[in-house]
mmCIF file of C-alpha atoms and ligand atoms in Angstrom:
data_model
loop_
_atom_site.group_PDB
_atom_site.id
_atom_site.type_symbol
_atom_site.label_atom_id
_atom_site.label_comp_id
_atom_site.label_asym_id
_atom_site.label_seq_id
_atom_site.Cartn_x
_atom_site.Cartn_y
_atom_site.Cartn_z
ATOM 1 C CA MET A 24 7.701 179.565 -3.333
ATOM 2 C CA ILE A 25 6.473 182.588 -1.868
ATOM 3 C CA CYS A 26 2.707 183.805 -2.995
ATOM 4 C CA LEU A 27 0.576 186.579 -3.113
ATOM 5 C CA GLY A 28 -1.965 186.184 -3.253
ATOM 6 C CA ILE A 29 -5.687 188.923 -3.732
ATOM 7 C CA GLU A 30 -8.579 188.576 -2.352
ATOM 8 C CA GLY A 31 -12.319 190.781 -4.345
ATOM 9 C CA THR A 32 -15.046 189.221 -3.928
ATOM 10 C CA ALA A 33 -17.106 191.444 -1.472
ATOM 11 C CA HIS A 34 -16.207 193.871 0.532
ATOM 12 C CA SER A 35 -13.007 192.690 1.453
ATOM 13 C CA ILE A 36 -9.554 193.386 -0.736
ATOM 14 C CA GLY A 37 -6.802 191.643 1.129
ATOM 15 C CA VAL A 38 -4.128 190.815 -0.074
ATOM 16 C CA GLY A 39 -1.435 188.267 1.341
ATOM 17 C CA VAL A 40 1.867 187.242 1.252
ATOM 18 C CA VAL A 41 2.656 183.188 2.090
ATOM 19 C CA GLU A 42 5.691 180.839 2.322
ATOM 20 C CA ASN A 43 5.386 177.649 1.626
ATOM 21 C CA VAL A 44 7.780 175.884 3.964
ATOM 22 C CA SER A 45 7.894 171.519 4.336
ATOM 23 C CA GLY A 46 4.234 172.133 2.914
ATOM 24 C CA LYS A 47 2.966 173.698 5.890
ATOM 25 C CA CYS A 48 1.656 177.830 5.349
ATOM 26 C CA LYS A 49 3.867 180.098 6.514
ATOM 27 C CA VAL A 50 1.533 183.517 6.936
ATOM 28 C CA LEU A 51 4.115 186.595 6.551
ATOM 29 C CA SER A 52 1.654 189.429 6.112
ATOM 30 C CA ASN A 53 -2.225 190.000 5.311
ATOM 31 C CA MET A 54 -3.566 193.089 5.042
ATOM 32 C CA ILE A 55 -6.760 193.687 4.460
ATOM 33 C CA LYS A 56 -9.471 196.729 3.171
ATOM 34 C CA ILE A 57 -12.912 196.770 3.630
ATOM 35 C CA TYR A 58 -15.792 198.448 2.296
ATOM 36 C CA ARG A 59 -18.158 199.482 4.510
ATOM 37 C CA PRO A 60 -21.824 201.272 2.710
ATOM 38 C CA LYS A 61 -22.799 204.212 4.794
ATOM 39 C CA LYS A 62 -26.236 203.476 3.841
ATOM 40 C CA GLY A 63 -28.370 198.874 2.514
ATOM 41 C CA GLY A 64 -26.035 197.559 1.288
ATOM 42 C CA ILE A 65 -23.297 196.603 -0.759
ATOM 43 C CA HIS A 66 -23.380 198.131 -4.037
ATOM 44 C CA PRO A 67 -20.996 196.241 -6.430
ATOM 45 C CA ARG A 68 -19.930 198.742 -8.682
ATOM 46 C CA GLU A 69 -18.715 201.412 -5.078
ATOM 47 C CA ALA A 70 -17.187 198.065 -4.158
ATOM 48 C CA ALA A 71 -14.676 198.088 -6.769
ATOM 49 C CA ASN A 72 -13.816 201.809 -7.071
ATOM 50 C CA HIS A 73 -13.207 201.082 -2.862
ATOM 51 C CA HIS A 74 -10.552 197.838 -4.197
ATOM 52 C CA ALA A 75 -9.077 199.987 -6.866
ATOM 53 C CA LEU A 76 -7.917 203.297 -4.581
ATOM 54 C CA TYR A 77 -6.463 201.035 -2.435
ATOM 55 C CA ILE A 78 -5.314 197.735 -4.404
ATOM 56 C CA ALA A 79 -2.250 199.602 -4.922
ATOM 57 C CA ASP A 80 -0.585 200.754 -1.034
ATOM 58 C CA LEU A 81 -2.253 197.275 0.368
ATOM 59 C CA LEU A 82 0.489 196.172 -2.376
ATOM 60 C CA LYS A 83 2.924 197.585 -1.444
ATOM 61 C CA GLU A 84 2.465 197.455 2.256
ATOM 62 C CA SER A 85 1.546 193.847 2.997
ATOM 63 C CA VAL A 86 5.635 192.446 0.769
ATOM 64 C CA SER A 87 6.975 195.506 2.868
ATOM 65 C CA LYS A 88 5.508 193.775 5.750
ATOM 66 C CA ALA A 89 6.323 190.323 4.474
ATOM 67 C CA GLN A 90 9.592 191.978 4.824
ATOM 68 C CA VAL A 91 10.440 190.565 1.455
ATOM 69 C CA ASP A 92 10.907 192.713 -1.862
ATOM 70 C CA PHE A 93 8.598 191.828 -5.407
ATOM 71 C CA SER A 94 11.866 189.867 -6.839
ATOM 72 C CA GLU A 95 11.562 187.526 -4.329
ATOM 73 C CA VAL A 96 7.681 186.577 -4.402
ATOM 74 C CA ASP A 97 6.962 183.435 -7.216
ATOM 75 C CA LEU A 98 3.699 182.957 -7.939
ATOM 76 C CA ILE A 99 0.945 185.740 -8.489
ATOM 77 C CA SER A 100 -2.976 184.419 -7.386
ATOM 78 C CA PHE A 101 -6.148 185.799 -6.873
ATOM 79 C CA SER A 102 -9.854 185.383 -6.555
ATOM 80 C CA LYS A 103 -11.164 183.959 -9.266
ATOM 81 C CA GLY A 104 -14.962 184.380 -7.566
ATOM 82 C CA PRO A 105 -17.509 183.440 -7.440
ATOM 83 C CA GLY A 106 -18.665 186.932 -6.056
ATOM 84 C CA LEU A 107 -18.966 190.419 -7.971
ATOM 85 C CA GLY A 108 -18.265 190.607 -10.486
ATOM 86 C CA PRO A 109 -16.718 194.883 -10.884
ATOM 87 C CA CYS A 110 -14.960 193.660 -7.277
ATOM 88 C CA LEU A 111 -13.588 189.870 -8.853
ATOM 89 C CA ARG A 112 -12.351 191.770 -12.274
ATOM 90 C CA THR A 113 -10.597 195.007 -10.006
ATOM 91 C CA ALA A 114 -8.415 191.993 -7.979
ATOM 92 C CA ALA A 115 -7.288 190.044 -10.731
ATOM 93 C CA THR A 116 -6.905 192.810 -12.796
ATOM 94 C CA ALA A 117 -4.233 193.852 -9.831
ATOM 95 C CA ALA A 118 -2.694 190.726 -10.491
ATOM 96 C CA ARG A 119 -2.572 190.413 -14.517
ATOM 97 C CA ALA A 120 -0.860 193.640 -14.474
ATOM 98 C CA LEU A 121 1.439 192.399 -11.630
ATOM 99 C CA SER A 122 1.892 188.903 -12.720
ATOM 100 C CA LEU A 123 3.236 190.792 -16.549
ATOM 101 C CA SER A 124 5.691 193.438 -14.804
ATOM 102 C CA LEU A 125 7.411 190.916 -12.151
ATOM 103 C CA ASN A 126 7.015 188.071 -15.431
ATOM 104 C CA ARG A 127 5.438 185.735 -12.747
ATOM 105 C CA PRO A 128 3.216 182.608 -12.628
ATOM 106 C CA ILE A 129 -0.742 183.732 -11.851
ATOM 107 C CA ILE A 130 -3.774 181.280 -10.886
ATOM 108 C CA GLY A 131 -6.797 182.290 -10.530
ATOM 109 C CA VAL A 132 -8.091 180.206 -7.119
ATOM 110 C CA ASN A 133 -11.460 179.158 -5.855
ATOM 111 C CA HIS A 134 -12.654 181.840 -3.176
ATOM 112 C CA CYS A 135 -14.150 178.638 -0.875
ATOM 113 C CA VAL A 136 -12.007 175.980 -1.477
ATOM 114 C CA ALA A 137 -9.512 179.126 -0.384
ATOM 115 C CA HIS A 138 -11.330 179.220 2.880
ATOM 116 C CA LEU A 139 -10.985 175.317 3.415
ATOM 117 C CA GLU A 140 -7.961 174.929 3.054
ATOM 118 C CA ILE A 141 -6.231 177.550 5.020
ATOM 119 C CA GLY A 142 -7.236 175.796 7.535
ATOM 120 C CA ARG A 143 -5.799 172.271 7.003
ATOM 121 C CA GLY A 144 -2.361 174.919 5.410
ATOM 122 C CA THR A 145 -1.710 176.574 8.937
ATOM 123 C CA LEU A 146 -3.239 173.930 11.860
ATOM 124 C CA ASP A 147 -1.251 171.180 13.102
ATOM 125 C CA ASP A 148 -3.210 168.432 11.918
ATOM 126 C CA CYS A 149 -6.105 169.065 10.537
ATOM 127 C CA LYS A 150 -5.761 167.022 7.451
ATOM 128 C CA ASP A 151 -9.329 166.582 5.842
ATOM 129 C CA PRO A 152 -12.733 168.242 8.356
ATOM 130 C CA VAL A 153 -15.368 168.862 6.833
ATOM 131 C CA LEU A 154 -15.672 172.678 6.730
ATOM 132 C CA LEU A 155 -18.208 175.102 7.751
ATOM 133 C CA TYR A 156 -17.989 177.414 5.441
ATOM 134 C CA THR A 157 -20.630 180.800 7.306
ATOM 135 C CA SER A 158 -20.112 184.548 5.412
ATOM 136 C CA GLY A 159 -22.421 187.530 4.262
ATOM 137 C CA ALA A 160 -22.939 186.327 1.226
ATOM 138 C CA ASN A 161 -21.000 182.514 1.325
ATOM 139 C CA THR A 162 -23.508 179.481 3.299
ATOM 140 C CA GLN A 163 -21.956 175.758 2.610
ATOM 141 C CA VAL A 164 -21.263 172.873 4.559
ATOM 142 C CA ILE A 165 -18.228 171.453 1.930
ATOM 143 C CA ALA A 166 -16.238 168.402 2.254
ATOM 144 C CA PHE A 167 -13.294 166.647 0.326
ATOM 145 C CA ALA A 168 -14.751 163.229 -1.220
ATOM 146 C CA GLU A 169 -13.437 161.806 -4.661
ATOM 147 C CA GLY A 170 -11.448 164.123 -6.092
ATOM 148 C CA ARG A 171 -12.935 167.001 -5.503
ATOM 149 C CA TYR A 172 -14.706 169.283 -2.714
ATOM 150 C CA ARG A 173 -18.754 168.713 -2.758
ATOM 151 C CA VAL A 174 -21.513 171.078 -1.714
ATOM 152 C CA PHE A 175 -23.341 168.326 1.238
ATOM 153 C CA GLY A 176 -24.698 171.442 2.105
ATOM 154 C CA GLU A 177 -25.667 174.938 1.797
ATOM 155 C CA THR A 178 -28.510 178.392 2.329
ATOM 156 C CA LEU A 179 -31.012 177.885 -0.256
ATOM 157 C CA ASP A 180 -31.179 182.117 0.124
ATOM 158 C CA ILE A 181 -29.423 183.946 2.250
ATOM 159 C CA GLY A 182 -25.610 183.795 3.747
ATOM 160 C CA ILE A 183 -26.205 184.061 7.828
ATOM 161 C CA GLY A 184 -24.323 186.722 7.787
ATOM 162 C CA ASN A 185 -26.130 188.263 5.153
ATOM 163 C CA CYS A 186 -29.348 187.126 7.815
ATOM 164 C CA LEU A 187 -27.976 188.985 10.080
ATOM 165 C CA ASP A 188 -26.423 192.011 8.704
ATOM 166 C CA LYS A 189 -30.497 192.548 7.425
ATOM 167 C CA PHE A 190 -31.356 192.124 11.095
ATOM 168 C CA GLY A 191 -29.418 194.465 12.244
ATOM 169 C CA ARG A 192 -29.980 197.399 9.320
ATOM 170 C CA THR A 193 -33.824 196.953 9.786
ATOM 171 C CA VAL A 194 -33.055 197.996 13.989
ATOM 172 C CA GLY A 195 -30.614 200.409 12.842
ATOM 173 C CA LEU A 196 -26.974 198.250 13.811
ATOM 174 C CA ASP A 197 -23.745 199.841 11.866
ATOM 175 C CA PHE A 198 -22.586 197.282 9.365
ATOM 176 C CA PRO A 199 -21.293 194.747 10.077
ATOM 177 C CA CYS A 200 -24.494 193.439 12.226
ATOM 178 C CA GLY A 201 -22.662 189.835 13.488
ATOM 179 C CA PRO A 202 -21.027 191.119 16.685
ATOM 180 C CA GLN A 203 -23.043 193.260 17.583
ATOM 181 C CA ILE A 204 -25.748 190.783 17.626
ATOM 182 C CA GLU A 205 -23.441 188.883 18.926
ATOM 183 C CA LYS A 206 -23.382 190.799 22.472
ATOM 184 C CA LEU A 207 -26.831 190.926 22.245
ATOM 185 C CA ALA A 208 -27.838 187.597 22.211
ATOM 186 C CA SER A 209 -25.249 187.331 24.781
ATOM 187 C CA LYS A 210 -27.733 189.353 27.094
ATOM 188 C CA GLY A 211 -30.897 187.669 25.768
ATOM 189 C CA LYS A 212 -32.754 184.549 28.042
ATOM 190 C CA LYS A 213 -35.783 184.498 26.462
ATOM 191 C CA TYR A 214 -36.266 181.940 23.345
ATOM 192 C CA LEU A 215 -38.955 183.458 20.390
ATOM 193 C CA GLU A 216 -40.100 180.547 18.774
ATOM 194 C CA LEU A 217 -38.357 181.598 15.156
ATOM 195 C CA PRO A 218 -38.966 178.980 11.970
ATOM 196 C CA TYR A 219 -36.375 176.240 11.517
ATOM 197 C CA SER A 220 -35.974 175.202 8.366
ATOM 198 C CA ILE A 221 -33.580 172.826 6.485
ATOM 199 C CA LYS A 222 -35.097 170.400 3.749
ATOM 200 C CA GLY A 223 -32.842 167.676 2.928
ATOM 201 C CA MET A 224 -28.478 169.301 3.521
ATOM 202 C CA ASP A 225 -29.009 172.674 2.285
ATOM 203 C CA ILE A 226 -30.988 175.719 4.793
ATOM 204 C CA ALA A 227 -33.096 178.561 4.102
ATOM 205 C CA PHE A 228 -32.692 181.613 6.972
ATOM 206 C CA SER A 229 -35.254 184.259 5.298
ATOM 207 C CA GLY A 230 -38.283 183.110 6.722
ATOM 208 C CA LEU A 231 -36.641 183.204 9.924
ATOM 209 C CA LEU A 232 -34.896 187.167 9.107
ATOM 210 C CA THR A 233 -38.906 187.935 8.333
ATOM 211 C CA ALA A 234 -40.488 186.722 11.775
ATOM 212 C CA ALA A 235 -37.545 187.966 13.822
ATOM 213 C CA GLU A 236 -38.388 191.196 11.795
ATOM 214 C CA GLN A 237 -42.181 191.357 13.428
ATOM 215 C CA TYR A 238 -40.952 189.884 16.730
ATOM 216 C CA TYR A 239 -39.063 192.931 16.005
ATOM 217 C CA LYS A 240 -42.086 195.324 15.788
ATOM 218 C CA LYS A 241 -44.549 193.618 18.526
ATOM 219 C CA ASN A 242 -41.162 195.405 20.041
ATOM 220 C CA GLU A 243 -40.138 192.382 21.710
ATOM 221 C CA SER A 244 -37.004 192.972 23.979
ATOM 222 C CA LEU A 245 -33.717 193.153 21.104
ATOM 223 C CA GLU A 246 -31.930 191.515 23.057
ATOM 224 C CA ASP A 247 -33.980 187.815 22.793
ATOM 225 C CA ILE A 248 -34.149 188.568 19.581
ATOM 226 C CA CYS A 249 -31.135 188.061 18.237
ATOM 227 C CA TYR A 250 -30.687 185.273 21.248
ATOM 228 C CA SER A 251 -32.902 182.703 19.420
ATOM 229 C CA MET A 252 -31.647 184.148 15.734
ATOM 230 C CA GLN A 253 -28.732 182.654 16.572
ATOM 231 C CA GLU A 254 -30.207 179.929 19.133
ATOM 232 C CA THR A 255 -31.688 179.165 15.926
ATOM 233 C CA THR A 256 -28.793 179.314 13.016
ATOM 234 C CA PHE A 257 -26.445 178.686 14.873
ATOM 235 C CA ALA A 258 -28.230 174.649 15.519
ATOM 236 C CA ALA A 259 -29.110 174.362 11.880
ATOM 237 C CA LEU A 260 -25.586 174.974 10.951
ATOM 238 C CA THR A 261 -24.031 172.263 13.006
ATOM 239 C CA GLU A 262 -26.863 170.100 12.278
ATOM 240 C CA VAL A 263 -26.777 169.789 8.414
ATOM 241 C CA THR A 264 -22.863 170.128 9.599
ATOM 242 C CA GLU A 265 -23.407 166.964 12.259
ATOM 243 C CA ARG A 266 -25.038 165.488 8.844
ATOM 244 C CA ALA A 267 -22.461 165.422 6.786
ATOM 245 C CA MET A 268 -19.777 164.427 8.750
ATOM 246 C CA ALA A 269 -21.533 161.907 9.800
ATOM 247 C CA HIS A 270 -22.183 160.527 6.204
ATOM 248 C CA THR A 271 -18.733 160.890 4.306
ATOM 249 C CA GLU A 272 -17.438 159.243 7.835
ATOM 250 C CA LYS A 273 -14.922 162.791 8.905
ATOM 251 C CA ASP A 274 -13.620 163.306 12.695
ATOM 252 C CA GLU A 275 -12.698 166.725 11.545
ATOM 253 C CA VAL A 276 -15.043 169.728 11.583
ATOM 254 C CA LEU A 277 -13.497 173.840 10.501
ATOM 255 C CA LEU A 278 -14.814 177.062 10.711
ATOM 256 C CA GLY A 279 -14.098 179.156 7.977
ATOM 257 C CA GLY A 280 -15.639 182.436 6.450
ATOM 258 C CA GLY A 281 -16.646 186.263 9.433
ATOM 259 C CA VAL A 282 -19.281 184.493 11.232
ATOM 260 C CA ALA A 283 -16.469 181.096 12.778
ATOM 261 C CA SER A 284 -15.710 184.304 14.741
ATOM 262 C CA ASN A 285 -19.278 184.461 16.567
ATOM 263 C CA ARG A 286 -18.599 182.139 19.723
ATOM 264 C CA ARG A 287 -21.959 180.413 20.047
ATOM 265 C CA LEU A 288 -21.802 179.577 16.677
ATOM 266 C CA CYS A 289 -18.118 177.569 17.771
ATOM 267 C CA ASP A 290 -19.631 177.367 21.326
ATOM 268 C CA MET A 291 -22.837 175.021 19.173
ATOM 269 C CA VAL A 292 -20.340 173.474 16.303
ATOM 270 C CA GLN A 293 -17.389 172.416 18.707
ATOM 271 C CA THR A 294 -20.404 170.002 20.912
ATOM 272 C CA MET A 295 -21.710 168.123 18.350
ATOM 273 C CA ALA A 296 -17.484 167.611 17.650
ATOM 274 C CA HIS A 297 -16.820 166.451 20.660
ATOM 275 C CA ASP A 298 -20.262 164.159 21.646
ATOM 276 C CA ARG A 299 -18.843 162.752 18.558
ATOM 277 C CA ASP A 300 -15.139 162.043 19.588
ATOM 278 C CA ALA A 301 -14.431 164.545 16.579
ATOM 279 C CA ARG A 302 -11.888 166.932 16.544
ATOM 280 C CA PHE A 303 -12.307 170.731 15.963
ATOM 281 C CA PHE A 304 -11.201 173.854 14.533
ATOM 282 C CA VAL A 305 -10.908 177.597 13.982
ATOM 283 C CA PRO A 306 -8.119 179.827 12.238
ATOM 284 C CA SER A 307 -7.059 183.109 13.684
ATOM 285 C CA LYS A 308 -9.949 185.504 12.687
ATOM 286 C CA ASP A 309 -7.652 186.601 10.497
ATOM 287 C CA LEU A 310 -7.466 183.489 8.792
ATOM 288 C CA CYS A 311 -11.191 182.650 8.529
ATOM 289 C CA ILE A 312 -12.637 187.005 7.337
ATOM 290 C CA ASP A 313 -11.497 187.383 3.821
ATOM 291 C CA ASN A 314 -7.980 187.807 2.735
ATOM 292 C CA GLY A 315 -5.353 187.786 0.119
ATOM 293 C CA ALA A 316 -3.095 184.809 2.054
ATOM 294 C CA MET A 317 -5.980 181.881 2.213
ATOM 295 C CA ILE A 318 -6.160 183.078 -2.178
ATOM 296 C CA ALA A 319 -2.121 183.064 -1.686
ATOM 297 C CA TRP A 320 -2.753 179.019 0.427
ATOM 298 C CA LEU A 321 -4.274 177.904 -2.967
ATOM 299 C CA GLY A 322 -2.061 179.415 -5.609
ATOM 300 C CA VAL A 323 0.676 177.189 -4.405
ATOM 301 C CA LEU A 324 -1.171 174.447 -3.460
ATOM 302 C CA MET A 325 -2.517 174.774 -7.241
ATOM 303 C CA TYR A 326 0.911 175.230 -9.212
ATOM 304 C CA ASN A 327 2.817 172.824 -6.989
ATOM 305 C CA SER A 328 -0.036 170.492 -8.707
ATOM 306 C CA GLY A 329 0.884 171.280 -12.327
ATOM 307 C CA ILE A 330 -1.928 173.690 -13.121
ATOM 308 C CA ARG A 331 -0.652 177.122 -14.387
ATOM 309 C CA MET A 332 -2.759 179.249 -16.243
ATOM 310 C CA LYS A 333 -1.862 182.234 -19.451
ATOM 311 C CA VAL A 334 -2.449 185.554 -18.515
ATOM 312 C CA GLU A 335 -5.212 185.391 -21.383
ATOM 313 C CA ASN A 336 -7.389 183.091 -19.729
ATOM 314 C CA SER A 337 -7.532 184.061 -16.482
ATOM 315 C CA PHE A 338 -11.215 185.130 -16.825
ATOM 316 C CA ILE A 339 -12.999 185.716 -13.313
ATOM 317 C CA ASP A 340 -16.042 183.648 -12.879
ATOM 318 C CA GLN A 341 -19.013 185.286 -11.003
ATOM 319 C CA ARG A 342 -20.668 181.578 -9.739
ATOM 320 C CA PHE A 343 -17.513 179.798 -9.884
ATOM 321 C CA ARG A 344 -19.060 176.250 -8.034
ATOM 322 C CA THR A 345 -16.660 174.701 -5.178
ATOM 323 C CA ASP A 346 -17.298 171.344 -6.332
ATOM 324 C CA MET A 347 -16.706 172.567 -10.074
ATOM 325 C CA VAL A 348 -12.362 173.016 -8.821
ATOM 326 C CA ASP A 349 -10.513 169.246 -10.218
ATOM 327 C CA VAL A 350 -8.659 169.201 -6.630
ATOM 328 C CA SER A 351 -5.680 167.100 -8.020
ATOM 329 C CA TRP A 352 -3.233 167.838 -4.378
ATOM 330 C CA HIS A 353 -5.090 166.167 -1.982
ATOM 331 C CA ASP A 354 -4.335 163.074 -0.859
HETATM 332 P P1 ATP B 418 -18.398 186.739 1.374
HETATM 333 O O1 ATP B 418 -17.346 186.893 -0.440
HETATM 334 O O2 ATP B 418 -17.675 185.135 1.702
HETATM 335 O O3 ATP B 418 -19.635 186.722 1.538
HETATM 336 P P2 ATP B 418 -18.101 188.673 2.921
HETATM 337 O O4 ATP B 418 -17.265 189.510 2.587
HETATM 338 O O5 ATP B 418 -19.356 188.745 3.937
HETATM 339 O O6 ATP B 418 -17.196 187.580 2.330
HETATM 340 P P3 ATP B 418 -16.470 187.320 5.881
HETATM 341 O O7 ATP B 418 -15.632 188.876 6.176
HETATM 342 O O8 ATP B 418 -16.384 186.652 5.835
HETATM 343 O O9 ATP B 418 -16.427 188.833 4.134
HETATM 344 O O10 ATP B 418 -17.882 188.161 6.660
HETATM 345 C C1 ATP B 418 -18.256 189.175 6.902
HETATM 346 C C2 ATP B 418 -19.311 188.366 8.120
HETATM 347 O O11 ATP B 418 -19.573 188.046 8.923
HETATM 348 C C3 ATP B 418 -20.543 190.007 8.465
HETATM 349 O O12 ATP B 418 -22.058 189.228 7.734
HETATM 350 C C4 ATP B 418 -20.656 189.471 9.193
HETATM 351 O O13 ATP B 418 -21.790 190.629 10.154
HETATM 352 C C5 ATP B 418 -20.404 188.890 9.957
HETATM 353 N N1 ATP B 418 -19.279 187.789 11.642
HETATM 354 C C6 ATP B 418 -18.729 189.053 11.880
HETATM 355 N N2 ATP B 418 -18.326 189.083 13.031
HETATM 356 C C7 ATP B 418 -19.712 187.789 13.518
HETATM 357 C C8 ATP B 418 -19.669 188.135 15.013
HETATM 358 N N3 ATP B 418 -18.760 187.787 15.748
HETATM 359 N N4 ATP B 418 -20.842 187.408 14.987
HETATM 360 C C9 ATP B 418 -22.248 186.583 14.214
HETATM 361 N N5 ATP B 418 -21.324 187.100 12.817
HETATM 362 C C10 ATP B 418 -20.058 187.452 12.325
HETATM 363 FE FE1 FE2 B 419 -16.120 184.032 1.826
#
């Protein structure tokens, strides 16, 4: 089965084509176009206009790169949520148009679950992991338990990526700021005390963000601030992930989301996994960030487990929570 997936929850519009090869995901193509606001944060309407502008070309390019014809696509999937309304609607509209014109079934999928399934689908031996999903808007620790992917811990305010991006903007870095903060942090030497805010299994970042901005106003070295932000936030993320692993007795950990490209975060989680005799997995960067291939792959899993959706019911859901999905395909 070949599925074409359209991702459009926030900054990125992506089209991926995947093939199911004996239960594993073969990515045939995965094209992404990222909206980068000139100034300030993301404006949902402008991001949606960006997505509308590029989607038709992306569809053609992705199908051509996959070396298939539109007529060979068996299924269309799209990100149903969670995300920004105008962006989700643009991706869903394109998916519906394609489904109707090709006369192929359509499936709307949960974006967060897709981050987890692409790891299981593409990485050998990644079977039942605890996912640490760290992106711009999202920060969650997710694992399978009793028929659903449950959220064991999450941010109480902003996502870790947004925390880094907001700080970066304050100090004049270009968006996305995470990679530049990583470079600066690698040169930091002095640890500056920052709030380490874990409540139960949840984490908060906004107090830390304010404290980091205050250090900047007091002329502390930017490298030291970036270093301290990474050490503090990543330690908290690793702690919650470890506790979820202990609680669920799982011995696999998977990273996902744009922040998973950070070497220091990978190292910390990998060390924790090693200490627990657990296995550590991180997909390639193009499968960690928001992308169409992961949406396509979850479409395949859902369709093959018997789930069907009518075009007239293919709604988006801005607040589509991870644990709302009935996961009938997981053994
Ligand atoms: P979502 O809708 O899932 O929240 P998103 O639009 O934020 O997604 P992603 O592509 O998953 O998209 O992640 C982007 C985030 O990752 C940005 O906040 C960016 O700063 C951050 N990021 C990217 N590379 C790094 C890095 N090396 N270190 C830290 N953060 C990074
Ligand atoms: Fe994402």
